[in-house]
mmCIF file with all atom_site columns, C-alpha atoms in Angstrom:
data_model
loop_
_atom_site.group_PDB
_atom_site.id
_atom_site.type_symbol
_atom_site.label_atom_id
_atom_site.label_alt_id
_atom_site.label_comp_id
_atom_site.label_asym_id
_atom_site.label_entity_id
_atom_site.label_seq_id
_atom_site.pdbx_PDB_ins_code
_atom_site.Cartn_x
_atom_site.Cartn_y
_atom_site.Cartn_z
_atom_site.occupancy
_atom_site.B_iso_or_equiv
_atom_site.pdbx_formal_charge
_atom_site.auth_seq_id
_atom_site.auth_comp_id
_atom_site.auth_asym_id
_atom_site.auth_atom_id
_atom_site.pdbx_PDB_model_num
ATOM 1   C CA . MET A 1 1   ? -23.393 9.623  -9.218  1.00 91.00 ? 1   MET A CA 1
ATOM 2   C CA . ILE A 1 2   ? -19.743 8.566  -9.285  1.00 95.00 ? 2   ILE A CA 1
ATOM 3   C CA . SER A 1 3   ? -18.649 5.195  -7.920  1.00 95.00 ? 3   SER A CA 1
ATOM 4   C CA . LEU A 1 4   ? -15.154 5.101  -6.428  1.00 96.00 ? 4   LEU A CA 1
ATOM 5   C CA . SER A 1 5   ? -12.851 2.651  -4.690  1.00 97.00 ? 5   SER A CA 1
ATOM 6   C CA . ILE A 1 6   ? -11.473 4.442  -1.643  1.00 98.00 ? 6   ILE A CA 1
ATOM 7   C CA . ASN A 1 7   ? -9.280  2.490  0.778   1.00 98.00 ? 7   ASN A CA 1
ATOM 8   C CA . ASN A 1 8   ? -10.570 -0.805 -0.653  1.00 96.00 ? 8   ASN A CA 1
ATOM 9   C CA . GLN A 1 9   ? -14.215 0.155  -0.181  1.00 97.00 ? 9   GLN A CA 1
ATOM 10  C CA . ARG A 1 10  ? -16.684 0.986  -2.930  1.00 96.00 ? 10  ARG A CA 1
ATOM 11  C CA . VAL A 1 11  ? -18.440 4.317  -2.346  1.00 96.00 ? 11  VAL A CA 1
ATOM 12  C CA . ASP A 1 12  ? -20.926 6.289  -4.390  1.00 96.00 ? 12  ASP A CA 1
ATOM 13  C CA . VAL A 1 13  ? -20.678 10.065 -4.396  1.00 96.00 ? 13  VAL A CA 1
ATOM 14  C CA . GLU A 1 14  ? -23.106 12.509 -5.908  1.00 96.00 ? 14  GLU A CA 1
ATOM 15  C CA . THR A 1 15  ? -20.934 15.289 -7.278  1.00 97.00 ? 15  THR A CA 1
ATOM 16  C CA . ASP A 1 16  ? -19.758 16.871 -10.505 1.00 97.00 ? 16  ASP A CA 1
ATOM 17  C CA . PRO A 1 17  ? -17.009 14.778 -12.177 1.00 97.00 ? 17  PRO A CA 1
ATOM 18  C CA . GLY A 1 18  ? -14.793 17.880 -12.235 1.00 98.00 ? 18  GLY A CA 1
ATOM 19  C CA . THR A 1 19  ? -14.815 18.251 -8.446  1.00 98.00 ? 19  THR A CA 1
ATOM 20  C CA . PRO A 1 20  ? -11.298 17.846 -7.048  1.00 98.00 ? 20  PRO A CA 1
ATOM 21  C CA . LEU A 1 21  ? -10.793 14.481 -5.368  1.00 98.00 ? 21  LEU A CA 1
ATOM 22  C CA . LEU A 1 22  ? -9.556  16.340 -2.272  1.00 98.00 ? 22  LEU A CA 1
ATOM 23  C CA . TRP A 1 23  ? -12.984 17.856 -1.643  1.00 98.00 ? 23  TRP A CA 1
ATOM 24  C CA . VAL A 1 24  ? -14.781 14.563 -2.206  1.00 98.00 ? 24  VAL A CA 1
ATOM 25  C CA . LEU A 1 25  ? -12.499 12.870 0.316   1.00 98.00 ? 25  LEU A CA 1
ATOM 26  C CA . ARG A 1 26  ? -12.817 15.595 2.937   1.00 98.00 ? 26  ARG A CA 1
ATOM 27  C CA . GLU A 1 27  ? -16.330 16.949 2.480   1.00 97.00 ? 27  GLU A CA 1
ATOM 28  C CA . HIS A 1 28  ? -18.314 13.997 1.142   1.00 97.00 ? 28  HIS A CA 1
ATOM 29  C CA . LEU A 1 29  ? -16.516 11.083 2.811   1.00 97.00 ? 29  LEU A CA 1
ATOM 30  C CA . GLY A 1 30  ? -15.100 12.657 5.985   1.00 98.00 ? 30  GLY A CA 1
ATOM 31  C CA . LEU A 1 31  ? -11.555 11.464 5.261   1.00 98.00 ? 31  LEU A CA 1
ATOM 32  C CA . VAL A 1 32  ? -9.816  14.541 6.613   1.00 98.00 ? 32  VAL A CA 1
ATOM 33  C CA . GLY A 1 33  ? -6.309  13.063 6.890   1.00 97.00 ? 33  GLY A CA 1
ATOM 34  C CA . THR A 1 34  ? -5.724  14.259 3.333   1.00 98.00 ? 34  THR A CA 1
ATOM 35  C CA . ARG A 1 35  ? -5.018  17.934 3.897   1.00 97.00 ? 35  ARG A CA 1
ATOM 36  C CA . PHE A 1 36  ? -5.713  21.099 1.942   1.00 97.00 ? 36  PHE A CA 1
ATOM 37  C CA . GLY A 1 37  ? -2.513  23.069 1.660   1.00 95.00 ? 37  GLY A CA 1
ATOM 38  C CA . CYS A 1 38  ? -2.303  25.275 -1.401  1.00 96.00 ? 38  CYS A CA 1
ATOM 39  C CA . GLY A 1 39  ? -4.955  23.980 -3.804  1.00 96.00 ? 39  GLY A CA 1
ATOM 40  C CA . ALA A 1 40  ? -2.499  24.412 -6.669  1.00 97.00 ? 40  ALA A CA 1
ATOM 41  C CA . GLY A 1 41  ? -0.512  21.159 -6.602  1.00 96.00 ? 41  GLY A CA 1
ATOM 42  C CA . MET A 1 42  ? 2.560   22.856 -5.196  1.00 96.00 ? 42  MET A CA 1
ATOM 43  C CA . CYS A 1 43  ? 2.792   21.692 -1.567  1.00 97.00 ? 43  CYS A CA 1
ATOM 44  C CA . GLY A 1 44  ? 1.854   17.999 -1.468  1.00 98.00 ? 44  GLY A CA 1
ATOM 45  C CA . ALA A 1 45  ? -0.295  18.115 1.681   1.00 98.00 ? 45  ALA A CA 1
ATOM 46  C CA . CYS A 1 46  ? -3.089  16.467 -0.323  1.00 98.00 ? 46  CYS A CA 1
ATOM 47  C CA . THR A 1 47  ? -1.017  13.535 -1.629  1.00 98.00 ? 47  THR A CA 1
ATOM 48  C CA . VAL A 1 48  ? -2.908  10.250 -2.090  1.00 98.00 ? 48  VAL A CA 1
ATOM 49  C CA . HIS A 1 49  ? -2.207  7.080  -4.036  1.00 98.00 ? 49  HIS A CA 1
ATOM 50  C CA . ILE A 1 50  ? -4.109  6.333  -7.212  1.00 98.00 ? 50  ILE A CA 1
ATOM 51  C CA . ASP A 1 51  ? -3.319  2.843  -8.434  1.00 97.00 ? 51  ASP A CA 1
ATOM 52  C CA . GLY A 1 52  ? -0.165  2.955  -6.289  1.00 97.00 ? 52  GLY A CA 1
ATOM 53  C CA . THR A 1 53  ? 1.190   6.249  -7.633  1.00 98.00 ? 53  THR A CA 1
ATOM 54  C CA . ALA A 1 54  ? 1.345   9.479  -5.612  1.00 98.00 ? 54  ALA A CA 1
ATOM 55  C CA . TYR A 1 55  ? -0.989  12.211 -6.890  1.00 98.00 ? 55  TYR A CA 1
ATOM 56  C CA . PHE A 1 56  ? -2.093  15.625 -5.681  1.00 98.00 ? 56  PHE A CA 1
ATOM 57  C CA . ALA A 1 57  ? -5.768  15.173 -4.769  1.00 98.00 ? 57  ALA A CA 1
ATOM 58  C CA . CYS A 1 58  ? -6.382  18.920 -5.142  1.00 98.00 ? 58  CYS A CA 1
ATOM 59  C CA . GLN A 1 59  ? -5.510  18.691 -8.840  1.00 98.00 ? 59  GLN A CA 1
ATOM 60  C CA . THR A 1 60  ? -7.247  15.401 -9.645  1.00 98.00 ? 60  THR A CA 1
ATOM 61  C CA . PRO A 1 61  ? -10.860 15.557 -10.837 1.00 98.00 ? 61  PRO A CA 1
ATOM 62  C CA . VAL A 1 62  ? -12.897 12.865 -9.137  1.00 98.00 ? 62  VAL A CA 1
ATOM 63  C CA . GLY A 1 63  ? -14.280 11.755 -12.494 1.00 97.00 ? 63  GLY A CA 1
ATOM 64  C CA . ASP A 1 64  ? -10.748 10.787 -13.555 1.00 97.00 ? 64  ASP A CA 1
ATOM 65  C CA . VAL A 1 65  ? -10.387 8.203  -10.777 1.00 97.00 ? 65  VAL A CA 1
ATOM 66  C CA . ALA A 1 66  ? -13.712 6.393  -11.056 1.00 92.00 ? 66  ALA A CA 1
ATOM 67  C CA . ASP A 1 67  ? -11.949 3.279  -12.363 1.00 87.00 ? 67  ASP A CA 1
ATOM 68  C CA . GLY A 1 68  ? -8.898  3.563  -10.104 1.00 93.00 ? 68  GLY A CA 1
ATOM 69  C CA . GLN A 1 69  ? -7.981  2.461  -6.613  1.00 97.00 ? 69  GLN A CA 1
ATOM 70  C CA . VAL A 1 70  ? -7.574  5.469  -4.320  1.00 98.00 ? 70  VAL A CA 1
ATOM 71  C CA . VAL A 1 71  ? -5.722  5.110  -1.027  1.00 98.00 ? 71  VAL A CA 1
ATOM 72  C CA . THR A 1 72  ? -5.597  7.876  1.554   1.00 98.00 ? 72  THR A CA 1
ATOM 73  C CA . ILE A 1 73  ? -3.536  8.090  4.735   1.00 98.00 ? 73  ILE A CA 1
ATOM 74  C CA . GLU A 1 74  ? -6.472  6.449  6.533   1.00 98.00 ? 74  GLU A CA 1
ATOM 75  C CA . GLY A 1 75  ? -6.165  3.409  4.250   1.00 98.00 ? 75  GLY A CA 1
ATOM 76  C CA . LEU A 1 76  ? -2.383  3.076  4.138   1.00 97.00 ? 76  LEU A CA 1
ATOM 77  C CA . SER A 1 77  ? -2.402  0.611  7.032   1.00 96.00 ? 77  SER A CA 1
ATOM 78  C CA . ASP A 1 78  ? -5.235  -0.844 9.092   1.00 89.00 ? 78  ASP A CA 1
ATOM 79  C CA . GLN A 1 79  ? -3.268  -0.531 12.320  1.00 92.00 ? 79  GLN A CA 1
ATOM 80  C CA . GLY A 1 80  ? -1.139  2.517  11.490  1.00 90.00 ? 80  GLY A CA 1
ATOM 81  C CA . ASP A 1 81  ? 1.900   0.278  11.309  1.00 94.00 ? 81  ASP A CA 1
ATOM 82  C CA . HIS A 1 82  ? 3.068   0.720  7.727   1.00 97.00 ? 82  HIS A CA 1
ATOM 83  C CA . PRO A 1 83  ? 6.899   0.709  7.709   1.00 97.00 ? 83  PRO A CA 1
ATOM 84  C CA . VAL A 1 84  ? 6.923   4.406  6.804   1.00 98.00 ? 84  VAL A CA 1
ATOM 85  C CA . GLN A 1 85  ? 4.550   5.245  9.653   1.00 97.00 ? 85  GLN A CA 1
ATOM 86  C CA . ARG A 1 86  ? 6.706   3.289  12.125  1.00 97.00 ? 86  ARG A CA 1
ATOM 87  C CA . ALA A 1 87  ? 9.849   5.032  10.853  1.00 98.00 ? 87  ALA A CA 1
ATOM 88  C CA . TRP A 1 88  ? 8.139   8.437  11.106  1.00 97.00 ? 88  TRP A CA 1
ATOM 89  C CA . ILE A 1 89  ? 7.527   7.798  14.797  1.00 96.00 ? 89  ILE A CA 1
ATOM 90  C CA . ALA A 1 90  ? 10.994  6.378  15.442  1.00 97.00 ? 90  ALA A CA 1
ATOM 91  C CA . GLU A 1 91  ? 12.682  9.382  13.798  1.00 97.00 ? 91  GLU A CA 1
ATOM 92  C CA . GLN A 1 92  ? 10.256  11.855 15.436  1.00 96.00 ? 92  GLN A CA 1
ATOM 93  C CA . VAL A 1 93  ? 9.631   13.489 12.074  1.00 96.00 ? 93  VAL A CA 1
ATOM 94  C CA . PRO A 1 94  ? 6.590   15.702 12.717  1.00 93.00 ? 94  PRO A CA 1
ATOM 95  C CA . GLN A 1 95  ? 6.884   19.137 14.171  1.00 92.00 ? 95  GLN A CA 1
ATOM 96  C CA . CYS A 1 96  ? 3.533   20.819 13.451  1.00 92.00 ? 96  CYS A CA 1
ATOM 97  C CA . GLY A 1 97  ? 2.379   17.719 11.555  1.00 91.00 ? 97  GLY A CA 1
ATOM 98  C CA . TYR A 1 98  ? 0.217   19.428 8.967   1.00 94.00 ? 98  TYR A CA 1
ATOM 99  C CA . CYS A 1 99  ? 2.078   18.122 5.919   1.00 95.00 ? 99  CYS A CA 1
ATOM 100 C CA . GLN A 1 100 ? 2.886   14.718 7.334   1.00 96.00 ? 100 GLN A CA 1
ATOM 101 C CA . SER A 1 101 ? 0.069   12.663 5.806   1.00 97.00 ? 101 SER A CA 1
ATOM 102 C CA . GLY A 1 102 ? 1.109   13.865 2.351   1.00 98.00 ? 102 GLY A CA 1
ATOM 103 C CA . GLN A 1 103 ? 4.787   13.257 3.128   1.00 98.00 ? 103 GLN A CA 1
ATOM 104 C CA . ILE A 1 104 ? 4.055   9.722  4.336   1.00 98.00 ? 104 ILE A CA 1
ATOM 105 C CA . MET A 1 105 ? 1.946   8.924  1.285   1.00 98.00 ? 105 MET A CA 1
ATOM 106 C CA . ARG A 1 106 ? 4.650   10.138 -1.121  1.00 98.00 ? 106 ARG A CA 1
ATOM 107 C CA . ALA A 1 107 ? 7.325   8.195  0.795   1.00 98.00 ? 107 ALA A CA 1
ATOM 108 C CA . ALA A 1 108 ? 5.222   5.013  0.779   1.00 98.00 ? 108 ALA A CA 1
ATOM 109 C CA . ALA A 1 109 ? 4.690   5.292  -2.991  1.00 98.00 ? 109 ALA A CA 1
ATOM 110 C CA . LEU A 1 110 ? 8.434   5.776  -3.493  1.00 98.00 ? 110 LEU A CA 1
ATOM 111 C CA . LEU A 1 111 ? 9.310   2.685  -1.452  1.00 98.00 ? 111 LEU A CA 1
ATOM 112 C CA . ALA A 1 112 ? 6.641   0.605  -3.180  1.00 98.00 ? 112 ALA A CA 1
ATOM 113 C CA . ARG A 1 113 ? 8.260   1.197  -6.560  1.00 97.00 ? 113 ARG A CA 1
ATOM 114 C CA . ASN A 1 114 ? 11.880  1.492  -5.348  1.00 98.00 ? 114 ASN A CA 1
ATOM 115 C CA . PRO A 1 115 ? 12.428  -0.446 -2.102  1.00 98.00 ? 115 PRO A CA 1
ATOM 116 C CA . LYS A 1 116 ? 16.057  0.677  -1.691  1.00 98.00 ? 116 LYS A CA 1
ATOM 117 C CA . PRO A 1 117 ? 16.288  4.267  -2.966  1.00 98.00 ? 117 PRO A CA 1
ATOM 118 C CA . SER A 1 118 ? 19.502  6.232  -2.691  1.00 98.00 ? 118 SER A CA 1
ATOM 119 C CA . ARG A 1 119 ? 19.571  9.377  -0.586  1.00 98.00 ? 119 ARG A CA 1
ATOM 120 C CA . GLU A 1 120 ? 19.527  11.401 -3.820  1.00 98.00 ? 120 GLU A CA 1
ATOM 121 C CA . GLU A 1 121 ? 16.467  9.516  -5.096  1.00 98.00 ? 121 GLU A CA 1
ATOM 122 C CA . ILE A 1 122 ? 14.693  10.160 -1.791  1.00 98.00 ? 122 ILE A CA 1
ATOM 123 C CA . VAL A 1 123 ? 15.476  13.882 -1.882  1.00 98.00 ? 123 VAL A CA 1
ATOM 124 C CA . GLU A 1 124 ? 14.385  14.157 -5.514  1.00 98.00 ? 124 GLU A CA 1
ATOM 125 C CA . GLU A 1 125 ? 11.085  12.324 -4.957  1.00 98.00 ? 125 GLU A CA 1
ATOM 126 C CA . MET A 1 126 ? 10.248  14.171 -1.771  1.00 98.00 ? 126 MET A CA 1
ATOM 127 C CA . SER A 1 127 ? 10.953  17.572 -3.334  1.00 97.00 ? 127 SER A CA 1
ATOM 128 C CA . ALA A 1 128 ? 7.346   17.532 -4.568  1.00 97.00 ? 128 ALA A CA 1
ATOM 129 C CA . ASN A 1 129 ? 6.156   17.942 -0.965  1.00 97.00 ? 129 ASN A CA 1
ATOM 130 C CA . LEU A 1 130 ? 6.826   20.969 1.224   1.00 96.00 ? 130 LEU A CA 1
ATOM 131 C CA . CYS A 1 131 ? 7.320   21.037 4.982   1.00 95.00 ? 131 CYS A CA 1
ATOM 132 C CA . ARG A 1 132 ? 6.941   24.515 6.396   1.00 93.00 ? 132 ARG A CA 1
ATOM 133 C CA . CYS A 1 133 ? 8.694   23.433 9.599   1.00 93.00 ? 133 CYS A CA 1
ATOM 134 C CA . GLY A 1 134 ? 11.745  22.226 7.676   1.00 94.00 ? 134 GLY A CA 1
ATOM 135 C CA . THR A 1 135 ? 11.927  18.647 8.978   1.00 95.00 ? 135 THR A CA 1
ATOM 136 C CA . TYR A 1 136 ? 13.518  17.480 5.726   1.00 97.00 ? 136 TYR A CA 1
ATOM 137 C CA . ALA A 1 137 ? 16.527  15.780 7.350   1.00 97.00 ? 137 ALA A CA 1
ATOM 138 C CA . ARG A 1 138 ? 14.228  13.745 9.608   1.00 97.00 ? 138 ARG A CA 1
ATOM 139 C CA . ILE A 1 139 ? 12.008  12.873 6.648   1.00 98.00 ? 139 ILE A CA 1
ATOM 140 C CA . VAL A 1 140 ? 14.993  11.513 4.719   1.00 98.00 ? 140 VAL A CA 1
ATOM 141 C CA . ARG A 1 141 ? 16.214  9.539  7.771   1.00 98.00 ? 141 ARG A CA 1
ATOM 142 C CA . ALA A 1 142 ? 12.749  8.056  8.261   1.00 98.00 ? 142 ALA A CA 1
ATOM 143 C CA . ILE A 1 143 ? 12.549  6.914  4.632   1.00 98.00 ? 143 ILE A CA 1
ATOM 144 C CA . GLU A 1 144 ? 16.023  5.399  4.875   1.00 98.00 ? 144 GLU A CA 1
ATOM 145 C CA . ARG A 1 145 ? 14.953  3.602  8.076   1.00 98.00 ? 145 ARG A CA 1
ATOM 146 C CA . ALA A 1 146 ? 11.747  2.320  6.465   1.00 98.00 ? 146 ALA A CA 1
ATOM 147 C CA . ALA A 1 147 ? 13.754  1.028  3.490   1.00 98.00 ? 147 ALA A CA 1
ATOM 148 C CA . GLU A 1 148 ? 16.150  -0.807 5.835   1.00 96.00 ? 148 GLU A CA 1
ATOM 149 C CA . GLU A 1 149 ? 13.374  -2.340 7.919   1.00 91.00 ? 149 GLU A CA 1
ATOM 150 C CA . ALA A 1 150 ? 11.090  -3.377 5.077   1.00 77.00 ? 150 ALA A CA 1
#
């Protein structure tokens, strides 16, 4: 049994400590906002926060986060009104939407540690996440908007 803090709630999960956090979130806890993209830590669709830092949940063994605070897209904001989420809507970022939870989580982690990033810092940070629809310009504008409004 592994005890975890997910979105500020303590949960117990019966699984092998080597199980990827992504599968615990989706299959054991029903938190399906964290998406499976590539399973190899190359696309960012599975991005979550662990102790405030963006991580690929597909590459993180659940046993490694037993003492950490995990936040998924479902826990980013109680009302869905995090500044990044509001900016995403205002800039009409999503096209297909599949990668967006991971994009939002990476952007929120960036702004938490660097509230006023330069355009270059935004592009560099967000390069870890792929968008198959190519909405990169809208993603950058949304992060700039969130930084201005925060």
